[in-house]
Coordinates of N, CA and C in Angstrom, one line a residue:
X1 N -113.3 -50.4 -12.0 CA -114.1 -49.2 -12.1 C -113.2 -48.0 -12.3
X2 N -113.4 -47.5 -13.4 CA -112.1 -46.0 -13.6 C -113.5 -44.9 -12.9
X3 N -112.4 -43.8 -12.4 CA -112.7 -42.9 -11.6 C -113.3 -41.6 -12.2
X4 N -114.5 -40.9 -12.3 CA -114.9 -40.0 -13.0 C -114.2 -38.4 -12.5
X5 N -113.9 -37.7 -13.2 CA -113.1 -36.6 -12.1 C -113.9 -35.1 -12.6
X6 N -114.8 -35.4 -13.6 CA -115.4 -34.1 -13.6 C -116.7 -34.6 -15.1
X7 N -117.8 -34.5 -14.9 CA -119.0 -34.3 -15.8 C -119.8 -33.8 -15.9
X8 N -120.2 -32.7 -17.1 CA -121.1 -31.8 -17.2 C -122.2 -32.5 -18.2
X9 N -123.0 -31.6 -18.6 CA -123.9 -31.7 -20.1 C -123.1 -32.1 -20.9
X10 N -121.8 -31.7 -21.5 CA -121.4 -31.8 -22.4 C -119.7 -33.0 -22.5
X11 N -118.9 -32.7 -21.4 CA -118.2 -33.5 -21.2 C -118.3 -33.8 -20.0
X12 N -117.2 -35.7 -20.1 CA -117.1 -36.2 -18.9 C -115.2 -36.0 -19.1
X13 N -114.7 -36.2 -18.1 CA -113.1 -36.8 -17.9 C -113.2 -37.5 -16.7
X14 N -112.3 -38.6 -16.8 CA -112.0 -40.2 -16.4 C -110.2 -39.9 -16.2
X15 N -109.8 -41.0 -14.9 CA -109.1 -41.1 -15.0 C -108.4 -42.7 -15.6
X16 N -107.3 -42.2 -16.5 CA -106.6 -43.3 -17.2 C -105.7 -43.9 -16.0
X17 N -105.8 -45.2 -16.1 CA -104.4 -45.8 -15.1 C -103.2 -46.1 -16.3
X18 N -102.5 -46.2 -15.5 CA -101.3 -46.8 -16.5 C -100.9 -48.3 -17.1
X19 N -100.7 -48.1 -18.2 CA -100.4 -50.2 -18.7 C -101.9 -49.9 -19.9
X20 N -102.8 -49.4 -19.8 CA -103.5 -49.2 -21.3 C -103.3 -48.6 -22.1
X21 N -103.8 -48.7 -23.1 CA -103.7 -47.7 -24.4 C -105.1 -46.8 -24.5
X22 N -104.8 -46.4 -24.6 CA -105.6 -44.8 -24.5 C -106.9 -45.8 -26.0
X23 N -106.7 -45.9 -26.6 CA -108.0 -46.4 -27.6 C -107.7 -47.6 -28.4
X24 N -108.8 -48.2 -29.3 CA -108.3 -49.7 -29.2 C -106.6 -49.9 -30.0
X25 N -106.4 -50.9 -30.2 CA -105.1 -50.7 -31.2 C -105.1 -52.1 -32.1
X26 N -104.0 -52.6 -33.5 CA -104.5 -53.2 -34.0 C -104.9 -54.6 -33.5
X27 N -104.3 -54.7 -32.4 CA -104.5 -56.1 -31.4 C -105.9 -55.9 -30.5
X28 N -106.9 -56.4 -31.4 CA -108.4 -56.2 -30.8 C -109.1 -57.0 -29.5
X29 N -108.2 -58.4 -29.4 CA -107.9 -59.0 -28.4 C -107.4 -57.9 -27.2
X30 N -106.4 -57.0 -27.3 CA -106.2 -55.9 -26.0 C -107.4 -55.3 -25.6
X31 N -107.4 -55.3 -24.2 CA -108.2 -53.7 -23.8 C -107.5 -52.3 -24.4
X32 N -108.5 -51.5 -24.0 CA -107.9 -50.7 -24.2 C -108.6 -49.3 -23.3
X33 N -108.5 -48.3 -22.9 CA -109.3 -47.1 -21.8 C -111.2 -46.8 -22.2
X34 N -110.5 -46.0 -23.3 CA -111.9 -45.9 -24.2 C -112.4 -46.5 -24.1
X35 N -112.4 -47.7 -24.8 CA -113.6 -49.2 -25.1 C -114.0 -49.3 -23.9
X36 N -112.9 -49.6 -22.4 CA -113.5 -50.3 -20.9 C -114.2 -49.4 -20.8
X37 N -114.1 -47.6 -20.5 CA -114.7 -46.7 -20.0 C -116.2 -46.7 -20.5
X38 N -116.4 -46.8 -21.8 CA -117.5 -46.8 -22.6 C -118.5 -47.6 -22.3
X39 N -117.6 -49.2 -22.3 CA -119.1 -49.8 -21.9 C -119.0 -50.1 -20.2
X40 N -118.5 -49.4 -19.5 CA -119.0 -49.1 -17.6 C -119.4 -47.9 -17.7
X41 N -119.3 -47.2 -18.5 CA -120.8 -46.1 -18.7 C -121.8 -46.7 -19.3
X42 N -121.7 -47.8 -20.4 CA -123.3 -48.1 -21.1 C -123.6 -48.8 -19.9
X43 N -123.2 -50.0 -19.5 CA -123.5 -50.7 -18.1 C -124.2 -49.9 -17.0
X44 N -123.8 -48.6 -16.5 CA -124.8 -47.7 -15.6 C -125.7 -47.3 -16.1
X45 N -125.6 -46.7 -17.5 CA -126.7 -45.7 -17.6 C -126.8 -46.0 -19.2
X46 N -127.0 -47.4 -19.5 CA -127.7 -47.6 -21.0 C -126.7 -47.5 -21.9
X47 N -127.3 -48.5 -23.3 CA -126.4 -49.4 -23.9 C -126.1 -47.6 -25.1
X48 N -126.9 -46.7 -25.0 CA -127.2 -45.3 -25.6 C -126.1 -44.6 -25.2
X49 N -125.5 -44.6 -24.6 CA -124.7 -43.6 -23.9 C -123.5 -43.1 -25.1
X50 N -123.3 -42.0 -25.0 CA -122.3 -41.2 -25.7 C -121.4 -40.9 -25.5
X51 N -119.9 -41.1 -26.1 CA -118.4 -41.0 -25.4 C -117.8 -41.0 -26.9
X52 N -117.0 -39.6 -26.6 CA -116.3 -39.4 -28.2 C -114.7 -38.9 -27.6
X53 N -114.2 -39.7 -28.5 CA -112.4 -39.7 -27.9 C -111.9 -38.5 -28.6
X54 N -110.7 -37.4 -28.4 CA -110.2 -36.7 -28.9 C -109.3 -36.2 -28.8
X55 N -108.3 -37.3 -27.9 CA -107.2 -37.3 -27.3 C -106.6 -38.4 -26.8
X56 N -105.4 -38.3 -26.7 CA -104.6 -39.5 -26.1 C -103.5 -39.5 -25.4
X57 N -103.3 -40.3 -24.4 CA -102.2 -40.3 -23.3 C -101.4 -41.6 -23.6
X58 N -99.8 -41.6 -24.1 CA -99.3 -43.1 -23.7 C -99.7 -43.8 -23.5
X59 N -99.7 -44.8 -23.5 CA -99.8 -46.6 -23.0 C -99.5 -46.6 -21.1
X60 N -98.3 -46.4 -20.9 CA -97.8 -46.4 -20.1 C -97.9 -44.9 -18.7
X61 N -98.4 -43.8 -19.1 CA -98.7 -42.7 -18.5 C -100.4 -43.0 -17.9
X62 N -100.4 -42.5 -16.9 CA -101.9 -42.1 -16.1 C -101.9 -41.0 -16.2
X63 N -103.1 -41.2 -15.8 CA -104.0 -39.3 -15.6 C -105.0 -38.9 -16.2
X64 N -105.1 -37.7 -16.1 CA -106.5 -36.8 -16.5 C -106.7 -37.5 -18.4
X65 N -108.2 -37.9 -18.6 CA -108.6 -37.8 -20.0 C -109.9 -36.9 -20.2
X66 N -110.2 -36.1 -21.2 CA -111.6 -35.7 -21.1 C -111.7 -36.1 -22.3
X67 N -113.7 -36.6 -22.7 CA -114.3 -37.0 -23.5 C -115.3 -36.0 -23.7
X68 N -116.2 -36.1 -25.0 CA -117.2 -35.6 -25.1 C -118.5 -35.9 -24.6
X69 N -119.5 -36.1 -24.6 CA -120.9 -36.8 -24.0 C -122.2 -36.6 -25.3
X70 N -121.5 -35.5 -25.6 CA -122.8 -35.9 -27.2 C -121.8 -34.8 -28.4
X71 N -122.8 -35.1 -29.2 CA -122.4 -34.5 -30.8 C -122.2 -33.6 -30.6
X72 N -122.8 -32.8 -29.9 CA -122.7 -31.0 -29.8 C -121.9 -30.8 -29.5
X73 N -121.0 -31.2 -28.3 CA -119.7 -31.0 -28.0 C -118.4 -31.2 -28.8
X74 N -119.0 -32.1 -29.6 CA -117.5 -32.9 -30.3 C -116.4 -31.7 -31.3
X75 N -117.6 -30.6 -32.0 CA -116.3 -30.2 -32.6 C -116.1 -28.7 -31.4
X76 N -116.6 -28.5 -30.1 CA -115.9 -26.9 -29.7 C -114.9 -28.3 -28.6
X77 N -114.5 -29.6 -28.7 CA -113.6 -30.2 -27.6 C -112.2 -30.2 -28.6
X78 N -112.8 -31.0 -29.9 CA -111.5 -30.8 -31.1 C -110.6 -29.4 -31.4
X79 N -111.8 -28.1 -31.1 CA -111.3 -26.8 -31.6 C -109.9 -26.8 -30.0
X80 N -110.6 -27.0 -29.0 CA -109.4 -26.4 -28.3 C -108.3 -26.9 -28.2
X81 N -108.8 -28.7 -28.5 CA -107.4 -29.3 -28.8 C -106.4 -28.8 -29.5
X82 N -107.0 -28.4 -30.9 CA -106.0 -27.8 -32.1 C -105.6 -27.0 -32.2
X83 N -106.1 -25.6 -31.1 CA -105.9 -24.7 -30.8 C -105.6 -24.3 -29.4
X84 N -104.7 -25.8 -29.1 CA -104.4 -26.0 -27.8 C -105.0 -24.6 -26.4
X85 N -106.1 -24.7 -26.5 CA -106.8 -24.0 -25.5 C -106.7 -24.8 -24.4
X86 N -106.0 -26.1 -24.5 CA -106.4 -26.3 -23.2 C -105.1 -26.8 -22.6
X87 N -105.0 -25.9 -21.2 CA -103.4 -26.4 -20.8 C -103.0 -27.6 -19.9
X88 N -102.4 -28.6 -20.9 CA -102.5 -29.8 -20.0 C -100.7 -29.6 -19.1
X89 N -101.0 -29.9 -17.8 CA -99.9 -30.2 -16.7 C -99.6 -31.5 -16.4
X90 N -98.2 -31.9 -16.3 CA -97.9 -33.5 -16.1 C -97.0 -33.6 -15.0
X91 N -96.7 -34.3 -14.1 CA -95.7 -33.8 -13.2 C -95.0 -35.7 -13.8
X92 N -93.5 -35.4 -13.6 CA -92.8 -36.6 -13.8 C -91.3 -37.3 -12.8
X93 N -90.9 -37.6 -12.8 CA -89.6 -38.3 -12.2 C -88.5 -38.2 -12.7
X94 N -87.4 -38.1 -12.9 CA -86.4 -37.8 -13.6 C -85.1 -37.5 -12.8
X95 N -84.0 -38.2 -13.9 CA -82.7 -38.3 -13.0 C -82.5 -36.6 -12.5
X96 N -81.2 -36.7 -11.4 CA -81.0 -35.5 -11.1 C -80.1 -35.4 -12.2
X97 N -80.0 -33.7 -11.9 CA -79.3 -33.0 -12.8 C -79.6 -31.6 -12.2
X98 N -78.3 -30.6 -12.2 CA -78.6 -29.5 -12.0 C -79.4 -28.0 -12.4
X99 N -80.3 -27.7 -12.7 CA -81.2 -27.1 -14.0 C -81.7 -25.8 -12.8
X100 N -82.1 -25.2 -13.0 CA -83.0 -23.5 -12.7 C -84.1 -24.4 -12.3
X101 N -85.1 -23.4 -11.3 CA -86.0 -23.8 -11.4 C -87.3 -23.8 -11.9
X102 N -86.9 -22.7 -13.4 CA -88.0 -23.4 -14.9 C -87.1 -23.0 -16.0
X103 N -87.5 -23.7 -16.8 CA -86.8 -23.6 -18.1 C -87.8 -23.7 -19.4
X104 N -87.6 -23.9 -20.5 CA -88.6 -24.0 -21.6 C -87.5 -24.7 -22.8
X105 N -88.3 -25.9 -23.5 CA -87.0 -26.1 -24.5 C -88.7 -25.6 -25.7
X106 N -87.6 -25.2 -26.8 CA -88.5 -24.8 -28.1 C -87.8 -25.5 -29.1
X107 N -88.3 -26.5 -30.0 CA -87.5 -27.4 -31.0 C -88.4 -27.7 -32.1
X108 N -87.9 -28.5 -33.1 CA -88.8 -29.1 -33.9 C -88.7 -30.4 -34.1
X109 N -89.9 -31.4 -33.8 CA -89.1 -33.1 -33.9 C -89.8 -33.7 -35.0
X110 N -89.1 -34.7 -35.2 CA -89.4 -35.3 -36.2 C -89.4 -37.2 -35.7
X111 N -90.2 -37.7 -36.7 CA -90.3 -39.1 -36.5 C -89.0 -40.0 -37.1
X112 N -87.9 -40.9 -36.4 CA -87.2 -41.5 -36.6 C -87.5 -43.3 -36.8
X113 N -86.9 -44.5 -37.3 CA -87.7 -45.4 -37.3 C -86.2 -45.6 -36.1
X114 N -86.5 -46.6 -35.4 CA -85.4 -47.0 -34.2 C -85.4 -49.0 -34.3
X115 N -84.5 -49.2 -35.1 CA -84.4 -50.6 -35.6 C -84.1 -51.5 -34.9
X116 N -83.3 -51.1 -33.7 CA -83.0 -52.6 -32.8 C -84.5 -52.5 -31.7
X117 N -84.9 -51.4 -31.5 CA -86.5 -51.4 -31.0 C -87.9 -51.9 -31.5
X118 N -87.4 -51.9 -33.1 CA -88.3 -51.9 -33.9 C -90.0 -50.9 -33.6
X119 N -89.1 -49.6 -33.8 CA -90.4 -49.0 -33.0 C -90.1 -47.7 -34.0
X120 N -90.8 -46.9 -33.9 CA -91.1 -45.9 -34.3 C -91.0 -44.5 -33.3
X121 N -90.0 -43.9 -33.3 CA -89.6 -42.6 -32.2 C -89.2 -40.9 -32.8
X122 N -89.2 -40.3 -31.8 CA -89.1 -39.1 -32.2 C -87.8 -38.0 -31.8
X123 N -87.2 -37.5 -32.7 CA -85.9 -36.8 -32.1 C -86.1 -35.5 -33.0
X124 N -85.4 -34.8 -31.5 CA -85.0 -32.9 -32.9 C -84.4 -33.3 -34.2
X125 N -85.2 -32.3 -34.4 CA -84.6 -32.0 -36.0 C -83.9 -30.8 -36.3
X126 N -83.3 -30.0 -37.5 CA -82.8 -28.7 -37.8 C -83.4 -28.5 -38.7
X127 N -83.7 -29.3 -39.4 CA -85.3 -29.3 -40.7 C -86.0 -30.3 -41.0
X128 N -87.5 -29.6 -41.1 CA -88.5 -30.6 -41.3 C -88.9 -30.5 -39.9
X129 N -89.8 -31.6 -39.8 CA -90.2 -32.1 -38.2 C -91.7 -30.9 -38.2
X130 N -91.8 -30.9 -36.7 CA -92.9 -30.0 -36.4 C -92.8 -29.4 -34.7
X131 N -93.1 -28.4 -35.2 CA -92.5 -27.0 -33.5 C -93.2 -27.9 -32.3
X132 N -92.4 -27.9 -31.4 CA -92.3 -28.5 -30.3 C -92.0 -27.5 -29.2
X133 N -92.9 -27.7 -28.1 CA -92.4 -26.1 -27.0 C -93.5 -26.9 -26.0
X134 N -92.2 -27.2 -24.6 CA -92.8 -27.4 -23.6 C -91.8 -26.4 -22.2
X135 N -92.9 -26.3 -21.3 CA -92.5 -25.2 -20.2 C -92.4 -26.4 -19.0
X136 N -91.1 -26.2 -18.4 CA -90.7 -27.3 -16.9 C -90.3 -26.4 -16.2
X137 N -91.0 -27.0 -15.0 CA -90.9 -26.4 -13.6 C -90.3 -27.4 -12.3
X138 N -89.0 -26.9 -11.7 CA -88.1 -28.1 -10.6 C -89.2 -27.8 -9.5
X139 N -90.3 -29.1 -9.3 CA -90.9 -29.2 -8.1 C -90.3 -29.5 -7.0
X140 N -89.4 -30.5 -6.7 CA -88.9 -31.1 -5.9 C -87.7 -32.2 -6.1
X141 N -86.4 -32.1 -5.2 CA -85.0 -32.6 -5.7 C -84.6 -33.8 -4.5
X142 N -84.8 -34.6 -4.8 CA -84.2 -35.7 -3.9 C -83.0 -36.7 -4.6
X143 N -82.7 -37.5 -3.1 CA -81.2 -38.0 -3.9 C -80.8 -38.6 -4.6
X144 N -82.0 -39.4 -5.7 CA -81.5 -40.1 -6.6 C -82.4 -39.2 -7.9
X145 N -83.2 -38.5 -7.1 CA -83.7 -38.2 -8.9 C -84.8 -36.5 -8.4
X146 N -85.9 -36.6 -9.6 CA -86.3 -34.9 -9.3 C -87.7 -35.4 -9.4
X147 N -88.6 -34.6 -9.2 CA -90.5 -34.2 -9.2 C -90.2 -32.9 -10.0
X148 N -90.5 -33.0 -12.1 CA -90.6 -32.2 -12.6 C -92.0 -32.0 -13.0
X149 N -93.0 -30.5 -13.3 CA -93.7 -30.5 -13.9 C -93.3 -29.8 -15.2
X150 N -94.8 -30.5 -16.2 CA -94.1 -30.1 -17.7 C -95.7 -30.0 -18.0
X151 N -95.4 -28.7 -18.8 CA -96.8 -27.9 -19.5 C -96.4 -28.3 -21.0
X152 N -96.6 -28.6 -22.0 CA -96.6 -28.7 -22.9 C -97.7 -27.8 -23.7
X153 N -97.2 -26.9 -24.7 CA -97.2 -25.6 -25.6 C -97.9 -26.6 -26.9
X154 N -97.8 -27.1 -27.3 CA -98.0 -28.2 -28.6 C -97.9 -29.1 -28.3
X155 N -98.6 -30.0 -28.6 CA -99.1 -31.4 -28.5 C -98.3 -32.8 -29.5
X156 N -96.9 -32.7 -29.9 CA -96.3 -33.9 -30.5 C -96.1 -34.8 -30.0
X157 N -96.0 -36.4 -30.6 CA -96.1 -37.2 -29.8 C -95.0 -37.6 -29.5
X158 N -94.9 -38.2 -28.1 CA -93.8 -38.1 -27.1 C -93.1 -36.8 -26.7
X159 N -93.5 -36.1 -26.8 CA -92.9 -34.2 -26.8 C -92.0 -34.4 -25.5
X160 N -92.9 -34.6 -24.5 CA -92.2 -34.4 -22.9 C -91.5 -35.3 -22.6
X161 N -91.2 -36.7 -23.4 CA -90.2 -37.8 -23.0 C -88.8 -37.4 -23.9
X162 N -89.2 -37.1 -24.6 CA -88.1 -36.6 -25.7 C -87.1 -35.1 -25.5
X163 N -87.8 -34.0 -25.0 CA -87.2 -33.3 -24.1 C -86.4 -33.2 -23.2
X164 N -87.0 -34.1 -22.2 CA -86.3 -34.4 -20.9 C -85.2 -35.4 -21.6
X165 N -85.2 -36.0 -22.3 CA -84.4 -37.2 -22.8 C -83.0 -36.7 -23.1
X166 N -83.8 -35.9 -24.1 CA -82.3 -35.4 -24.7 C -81.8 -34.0 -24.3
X167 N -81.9 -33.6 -22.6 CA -81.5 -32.9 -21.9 C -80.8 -33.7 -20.4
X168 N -80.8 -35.7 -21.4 CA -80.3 -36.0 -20.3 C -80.8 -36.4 -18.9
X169 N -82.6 -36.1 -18.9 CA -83.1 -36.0 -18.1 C -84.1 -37.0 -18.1
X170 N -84.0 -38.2 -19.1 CA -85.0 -39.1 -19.2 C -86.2 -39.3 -18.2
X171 N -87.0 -39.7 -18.0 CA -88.0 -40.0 -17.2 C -88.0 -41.1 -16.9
X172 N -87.2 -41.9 -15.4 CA -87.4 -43.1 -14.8 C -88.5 -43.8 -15.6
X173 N -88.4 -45.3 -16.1 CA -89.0 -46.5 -16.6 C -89.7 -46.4 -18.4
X174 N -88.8 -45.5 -18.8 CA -89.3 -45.1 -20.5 C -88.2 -46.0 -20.9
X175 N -89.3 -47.1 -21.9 CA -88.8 -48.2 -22.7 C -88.6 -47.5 -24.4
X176 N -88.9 -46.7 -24.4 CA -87.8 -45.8 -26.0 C -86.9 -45.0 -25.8
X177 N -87.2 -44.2 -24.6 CA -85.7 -42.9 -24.7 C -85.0 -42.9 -23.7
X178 N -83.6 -42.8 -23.8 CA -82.6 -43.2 -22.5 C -82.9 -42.6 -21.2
X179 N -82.6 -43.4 -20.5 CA -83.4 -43.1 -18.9 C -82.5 -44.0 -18.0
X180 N -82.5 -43.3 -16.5 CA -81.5 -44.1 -15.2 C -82.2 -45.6 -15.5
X181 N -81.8 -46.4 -14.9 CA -82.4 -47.7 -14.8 C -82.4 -47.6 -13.1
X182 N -81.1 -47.3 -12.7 CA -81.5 -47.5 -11.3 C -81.9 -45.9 -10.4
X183 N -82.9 -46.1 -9.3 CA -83.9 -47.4 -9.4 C -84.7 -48.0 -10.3
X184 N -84.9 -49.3 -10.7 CA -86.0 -49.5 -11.9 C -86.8 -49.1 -11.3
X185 N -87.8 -48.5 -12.3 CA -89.2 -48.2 -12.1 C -89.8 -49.1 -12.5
X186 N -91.2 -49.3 -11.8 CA -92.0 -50.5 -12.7 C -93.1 -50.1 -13.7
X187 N -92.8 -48.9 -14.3 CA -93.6 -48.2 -15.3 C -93.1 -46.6 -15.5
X188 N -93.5 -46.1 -16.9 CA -93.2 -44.5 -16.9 C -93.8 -43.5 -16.1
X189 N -92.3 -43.2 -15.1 CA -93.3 -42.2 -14.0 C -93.5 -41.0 -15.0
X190 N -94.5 -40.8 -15.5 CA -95.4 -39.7 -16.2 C -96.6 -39.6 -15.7
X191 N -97.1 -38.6 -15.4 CA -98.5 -38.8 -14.9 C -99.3 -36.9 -15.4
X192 N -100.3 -36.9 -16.3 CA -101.4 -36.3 -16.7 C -101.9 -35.5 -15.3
X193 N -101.4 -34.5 -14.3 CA -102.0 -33.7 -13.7 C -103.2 -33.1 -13.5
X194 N -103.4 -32.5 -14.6 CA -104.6 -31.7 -14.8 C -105.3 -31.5 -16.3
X195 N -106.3 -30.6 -16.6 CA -106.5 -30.0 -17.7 C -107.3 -28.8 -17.4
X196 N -106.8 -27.5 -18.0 CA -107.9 -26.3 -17.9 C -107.8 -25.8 -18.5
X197 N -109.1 -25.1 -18.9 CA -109.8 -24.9 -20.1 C -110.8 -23.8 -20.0
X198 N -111.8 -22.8 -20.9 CA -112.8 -22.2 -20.1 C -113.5 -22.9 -21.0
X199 N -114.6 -23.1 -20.6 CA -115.3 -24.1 -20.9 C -116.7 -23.4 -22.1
X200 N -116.3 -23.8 -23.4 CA -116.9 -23.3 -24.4 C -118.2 -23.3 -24.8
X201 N -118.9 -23.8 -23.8 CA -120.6 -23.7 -23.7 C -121.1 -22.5 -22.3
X202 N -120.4 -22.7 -21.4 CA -120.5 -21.6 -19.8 C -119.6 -20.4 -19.5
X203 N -118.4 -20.5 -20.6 CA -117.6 -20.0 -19.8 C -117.0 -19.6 -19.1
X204 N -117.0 -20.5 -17.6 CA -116.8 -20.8 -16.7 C -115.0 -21.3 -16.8
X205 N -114.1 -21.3 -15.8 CA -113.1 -21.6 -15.6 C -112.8 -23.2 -15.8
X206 N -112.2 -23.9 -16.1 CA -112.8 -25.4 -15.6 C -111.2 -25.6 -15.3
X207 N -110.8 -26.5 -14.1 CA -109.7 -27.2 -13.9 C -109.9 -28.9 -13.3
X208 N -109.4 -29.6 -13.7 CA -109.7 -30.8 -13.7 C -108.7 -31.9 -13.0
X209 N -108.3 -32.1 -12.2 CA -107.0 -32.8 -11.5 C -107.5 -34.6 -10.9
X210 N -105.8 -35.1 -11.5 CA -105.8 -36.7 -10.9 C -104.9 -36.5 -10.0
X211 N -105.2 -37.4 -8.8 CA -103.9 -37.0 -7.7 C -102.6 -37.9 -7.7
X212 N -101.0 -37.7 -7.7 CA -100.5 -38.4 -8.2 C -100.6 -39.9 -7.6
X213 N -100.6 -41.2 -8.4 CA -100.7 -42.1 -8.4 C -99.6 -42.8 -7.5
X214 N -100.1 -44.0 -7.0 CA -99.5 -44.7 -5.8 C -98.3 -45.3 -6.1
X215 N -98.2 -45.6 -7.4 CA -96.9 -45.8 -8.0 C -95.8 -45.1 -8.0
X216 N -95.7 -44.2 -8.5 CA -95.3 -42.9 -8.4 C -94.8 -42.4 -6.9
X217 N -95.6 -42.3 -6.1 CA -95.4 -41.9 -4.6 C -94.6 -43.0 -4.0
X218 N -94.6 -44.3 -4.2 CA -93.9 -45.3 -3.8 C -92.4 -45.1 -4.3
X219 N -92.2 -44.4 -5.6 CA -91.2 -44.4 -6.7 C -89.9 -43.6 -5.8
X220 N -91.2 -42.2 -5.4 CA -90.6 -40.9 -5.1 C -89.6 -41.4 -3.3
X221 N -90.1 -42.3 -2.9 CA -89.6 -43.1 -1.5 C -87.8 -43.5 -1.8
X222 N -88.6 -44.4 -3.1 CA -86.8 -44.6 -3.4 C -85.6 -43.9 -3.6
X223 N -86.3 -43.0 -4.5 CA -85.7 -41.8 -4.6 C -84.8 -40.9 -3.3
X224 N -86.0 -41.1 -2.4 CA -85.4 -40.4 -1.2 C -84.7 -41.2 -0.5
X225 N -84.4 -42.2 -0.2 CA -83.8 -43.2 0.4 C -82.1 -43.4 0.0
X226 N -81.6 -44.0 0.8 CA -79.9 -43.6 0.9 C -79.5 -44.8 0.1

């Protein structure tokens, strides 16, 4: 049963665990968030129920998702996406390294193919690509690694792994961009914080929080440990 963290008239947000994919993918045999979430909502409250995706989180990252609940919603949820109205916060794990405590990188990345991965990844560019700007904040420094938060300004994909990556700062258990191995992690400590927004039907403030995950807290032990 995923956990509902905030529902109005118009939207619901769920929390994603980590190890799914945010919506289905070409392997229709996979789960995937969306699809589970959708039908344990038609399951409670009818096979009618309305859930429109407009966003996505890693495979491997948990946390905050918001959906829409009907039509009416769908294009003022897409406007703030695109118009990043809404400020998503992520807190993550990462090797130490000595840094202030906030910084901002501003870049532009672009999509690289990565052949012995056989994957598809993202690195700065000096032309082409597309603006990239996320804001980090040093929460907390322990002896093997750090508790950063990262606000992300624009929405590219893998923005915040790629960042911290190539500042050296990989994020414990990322299987594309260089990261400590020790300790292994048993997944990308990334985790989706919050989301807030003012809410384009009330007006109203909205902030939306997942608390960080057991994984994660277990991670941060190692971390502190001699």
């Amino acid at each position: 049963m995923f956990k509902i963290l905030f529902e109005d008239d118009w939207f619901l947000a769920a929390e994603k665990p980590a190890g799914l994919p945010s919506q289905a993918t070409v392997d229709k045999s996979r789960p995937d968030f969306f699809t589970q979430l959708k039908k344990q909502l038609q399951a409670e409250r009818g096979t009618d129920f309305y859930l429109a995706l407009h966003h996505r989180l890693d495979r491997d990252t948990s946390g905050v998702m918001i959906f829409a609940k009907n039509k009416e919603a769908n294009d003022p949820l897409a406007t703030m996406f695109k118009k990043h109205l809404i400020q998503k916060t992520y807190r993550c794990l990462t090797r130490n390294r000595k840094m202030p405590e906030t910084w901002e990188i501003q870049n532009h990345l672009g999509e690289v193919k990565d052949h012995k991965l056989k994957k598809t990844k993202m690195k700065s560019t000096t032309s082409g690509g597309d603006k990239a700007h996320t804001k980090f904040r040093l929460i907390e420094k322990y002896k093997h690694g750090m508790l950063v938060e990262a606000k992300p300004l624009t929405g590219r994909t893998h923005q915040i792994r790629v960042h911290l990556a190539e500042e050296h700062m990989g994020i414990f258990g990322d299987d594309i961009y260089p990261c400590n191995k020790t300790p292994l992690a048993p997944r990308l400590m990334l985790h989706a914080l919050s989301l807030e927004f003012v809410h384009p039907f009330t007006q109203a403030s909205i902030k939306i929080e997942s608390a960080l995950p057991e994984d994660m807290k277990e991670f941060i032990l190692l971390l502190q440990s001699t």
